[in-house]
XYZ file of N, CA, C and O in Angstrom:
272
model
N -2.008 -9.772 -15.644
C -2.014 -10.376 -14.355
C -2.224 -9.292 -13.303
O -1.562 -8.292 -13.292
N -3.202 -9.448 -12.402
C -3.424 -8.520 -11.361
C -2.351 -8.676 -10.286
O -1.807 -9.769 -10.081
N -2.036 -7.600 -9.637
C -1.050 -7.563 -8.608
C -1.634 -7.341 -7.229
O -2.691 -6.717 -7.097
N -0.971 -7.856 -6.216
C -1.309 -7.534 -4.883
C -0.959 -6.028 -4.680
O 0.081 -5.544 -5.227
N -1.764 -5.268 -3.989
C -1.530 -3.845 -3.801
C -1.319 -3.543 -2.381
O -2.161 -3.949 -1.551
N -0.193 -2.913 -2.054
C 0.115 -2.501 -0.665
C 0.040 -1.012 -0.583
O 0.669 -0.304 -1.358
N -0.816 -0.511 0.257
C -0.974 0.892 0.493
C -0.149 1.319 1.713
O -0.214 0.671 2.759
N 0.704 2.362 1.558
C 1.545 2.779 2.599
C 1.648 4.292 2.709
O 1.352 4.995 1.775
N 2.089 4.778 3.832
C 2.208 6.224 4.112
C 3.613 6.685 3.738
O 4.574 6.400 4.436
N 3.686 7.294 2.584
C 5.006 7.753 2.063
C 5.642 8.870 2.914
O 6.839 9.138 2.735
N 4.902 9.508 3.795
C 5.450 10.527 4.646
C 6.037 9.965 5.967
O 6.772 10.654 6.626
N 5.752 8.715 6.209
C 6.338 8.045 7.363
C 7.679 7.470 6.976
O 7.809 6.685 6.065
N 8.733 7.989 7.658
C 10.087 7.579 7.278
C 10.300 6.057 7.481
O 10.926 5.413 6.625
N 9.778 5.496 8.546
C 9.940 4.079 8.775
C 9.196 3.281 7.682
O 9.776 2.351 7.108
N 7.967 3.673 7.366
C 7.173 2.948 6.343
C 7.892 3.018 4.972
O 8.031 1.998 4.347
N 8.362 4.201 4.629
C 9.039 4.371 3.336
C 10.294 3.533 3.279
O 10.584 2.882 2.253
N 11.027 3.514 4.357
C 12.304 2.709 4.408
C 11.966 1.224 4.226
O 12.619 0.544 3.433
N 10.937 0.768 4.897
C 10.551 -0.649 4.740
C 10.069 -0.956 3.370
O 10.490 -1.939 2.754
N 9.209 -0.104 2.808
C 8.700 -0.351 1.464
C 9.823 -0.285 0.430
O 9.878 -1.146 -0.491
N 10.753 0.627 0.530
C 11.882 0.667 -0.359
C 12.731 -0.570 -0.264
O 13.236 -1.065 -1.277
N 12.858 -1.171 0.911
C 13.549 -2.459 1.061
C 12.763 -3.544 0.344
O 13.349 -4.299 -0.468
N 11.459 -3.634 0.520
C 10.609 -4.659 -0.077
C 10.655 -4.547 -1.611
O 10.596 -5.547 -2.304
N 10.737 -3.342 -2.112
C 10.777 -3.115 -3.570
C 11.987 -3.750 -4.250
O 11.987 -4.034 -5.437
N 13.046 -4.024 -3.449
C 14.269 -4.613 -3.989
C 14.257 -6.153 -3.851
O 15.272 -6.731 -4.362
N 13.281 -6.723 -3.261
C 13.292 -8.130 -3.009
C 12.674 -8.924 -4.170
O 11.892 -8.371 -4.972
N 13.072 -10.196 -4.250
C 12.519 -11.062 -5.314
C 11.005 -11.032 -5.161
O 10.474 -11.162 -4.043
N 10.290 -11.012 -6.243
C 8.803 -11.035 -6.238
C 8.194 -9.658 -6.114
O 6.920 -9.527 -6.198
N 8.987 -8.625 -5.926
C 8.423 -7.280 -5.767
C 7.704 -6.800 -7.012
O 6.786 -6.001 -6.969
N 8.001 -7.390 -8.161
C 7.348 -7.047 -9.434
C 5.877 -7.526 -9.421
O 5.107 -7.125 -10.255
N 5.557 -8.366 -8.453
C 4.183 -8.885 -8.358
C 3.341 -8.024 -7.390
O 2.188 -8.331 -7.159
N 3.963 -6.966 -6.867
C 3.253 -6.119 -5.907
C 3.247 -4.697 -6.407
O 4.284 -4.175 -6.881
N 2.092 -4.083 -6.270
C 1.962 -2.661 -6.579
C 2.022 -1.882 -5.261
O 1.185 -2.179 -4.348
N 2.967 -1.010 -5.084
C 3.036 -0.151 -3.889
C 2.425 1.175 -4.124
O 2.796 1.840 -5.074
N 1.452 1.566 -3.305
C 0.746 2.823 -3.466
C 0.896 3.707 -2.254
O 0.532 3.326 -1.152
N 1.433 4.858 -2.501
C 1.624 5.878 -1.415
C 0.282 6.598 -1.191
O -0.203 7.299 -2.092
N -0.283 6.423 -0.006
C -1.552 7.047 0.289
C -1.462 8.558 0.449
O -2.493 9.194 0.533
N -0.257 9.090 0.537
C -0.110 10.553 0.693
C 0.080 11.229 -0.680
O 0.182 12.448 -0.744
N 0.066 10.428 -1.785
C 0.180 10.998 -3.106
C -1.077 11.781 -3.438
O -2.180 11.433 -3.046
N -0.944 12.880 -4.205
C -2.097 13.699 -4.595
C -3.021 12.928 -5.502
O -4.215 13.324 -5.655
N -2.597 11.822 -6.100
C -3.445 11.091 -6.996
C -4.160 9.927 -6.308
O -4.999 9.288 -6.897
N -3.848 9.721 -5.032
C -4.489 8.592 -4.311
C -5.895 8.979 -3.897
O -6.113 10.016 -3.339
N -6.843 8.088 -4.173
C -8.291 8.320 -3.869
C -8.722 7.113 -3.042
O -8.998 6.017 -3.558
N -8.722 7.279 -1.722
C -9.037 6.180 -0.800
C -10.444 5.588 -1.114
O -10.635 4.348 -1.137
N -11.419 6.457 -1.292
C -12.776 5.992 -1.547
C -12.868 5.127 -2.845
O -13.527 4.109 -2.875
N -12.123 5.499 -3.817
C -12.125 4.755 -5.074
C -11.500 3.385 -4.923
O -11.826 2.437 -5.615
N -10.687 3.270 -3.882
C -10.027 1.962 -3.588
C -10.808 1.164 -2.607
O -10.435 -0.011 -2.251
N -11.895 1.734 -2.068
C -12.713 1.061 -1.073
C -12.135 1.102 0.325
O -12.375 0.216 1.163
N -11.354 2.143 0.588
C -10.674 2.292 1.862
C -11.141 3.547 2.573
O -11.281 4.615 1.937
N -11.412 3.425 3.858
C -11.774 4.555 4.677
C -10.514 5.486 4.768
O -9.481 5.049 5.187
N -10.655 6.769 4.341
C -9.483 7.658 4.309
C -8.867 7.868 5.717
O -7.639 8.016 5.781
N -9.653 7.845 6.752
C -9.063 8.026 8.086
C -8.318 6.735 8.506
O -7.147 6.827 8.987
N -8.901 5.593 8.256
C -8.265 4.351 8.659
C -7.024 4.083 7.811
O -6.089 3.371 8.275
N -7.013 4.622 6.602
C -5.823 4.438 5.732
C -4.557 4.970 6.395
O -3.445 4.420 6.180
N -4.722 5.992 7.238
C -3.545 6.598 7.922
C -3.301 5.926 9.293
O -2.312 6.267 9.923
N -4.176 5.061 9.694
C -4.024 4.415 11.013
C -3.445 3.012 10.938
O -2.677 2.632 11.818
N -3.803 2.258 9.903
C -3.341 0.914 9.733
C -3.064 0.599 8.281
O -3.652 1.226 7.375
N -2.166 -0.311 8.042
C -1.787 -0.628 6.661
C -2.936 -1.440 6.033
O -3.521 -2.276 6.662
N -3.156 -1.183 4.757
C -4.161 -1.885 3.979
C -3.507 -2.570 2.772
O -2.543 -2.066 2.245
N -4.072 -3.706 2.423
C -3.610 -4.453 1.217
C -4.816 -4.860 0.455
O -5.892 -5.242 1.047
N -4.746 -4.792 -0.845
C -5.801 -5.237 -1.723
C -5.282 -6.499 -2.413
O -4.260 -6.502 -3.058
N -6.040 -7.581 -2.272
C -5.620 -8.870 -2.857
C -5.837 -8.812 -4.371
O -6.521 -7.894 -4.891
N -5.384 -9.785 -5.084
C -5.536 -9.874 -6.524
C -7.039 -10.044 -6.876
O -7.438 -9.816 -8.020
N -7.846 -10.441 -5.904
C -9.335 -10.584 -6.124
C -10.069 -9.341 -5.740
O -11.298 -9.314 -5.832
N -9.340 -8.314 -5.292
C -9.983 -7.021 -4.921
C -10.466 -6.931 -3.482
O -11.047 -5.942 -3.088
N -10.125 -7.922 -2.677
C -10.508 -7.893 -1.231
C -9.538 -7.020 -0.515
O -8.317 -7.103 -0.690
N -10.049 -6.149 0.372
C -9.235 -5.275 1.191
C -8.943 -5.947 2.513
O -9.843 -6.343 3.223
N -7.661 -6.042 2.823
C -7.222 -6.653 4.117
C -6.592 -5.543 4.924
O -5.891 -4.686 4.409
N -6.762 -5.601 6.258
C -6.200 -4.548 7.153
C -5.242 -5.289 8.067
O -5.518 -6.284 8.623
């Protein structure tokens, strides 16, 4: 089963706090949380503009559509 993917800035304390909260909620196992500041994150491979990735939150639907 494909998961909804949420891309977030792991260096942002507020973002990380919120994502850590969401990870504890019911249904969190259906969401993949991806830290865009990780050395393994490749914005281009995800179809995301690397500059915009740091400006606004991006989500990839289970169908592969990128939402901002």
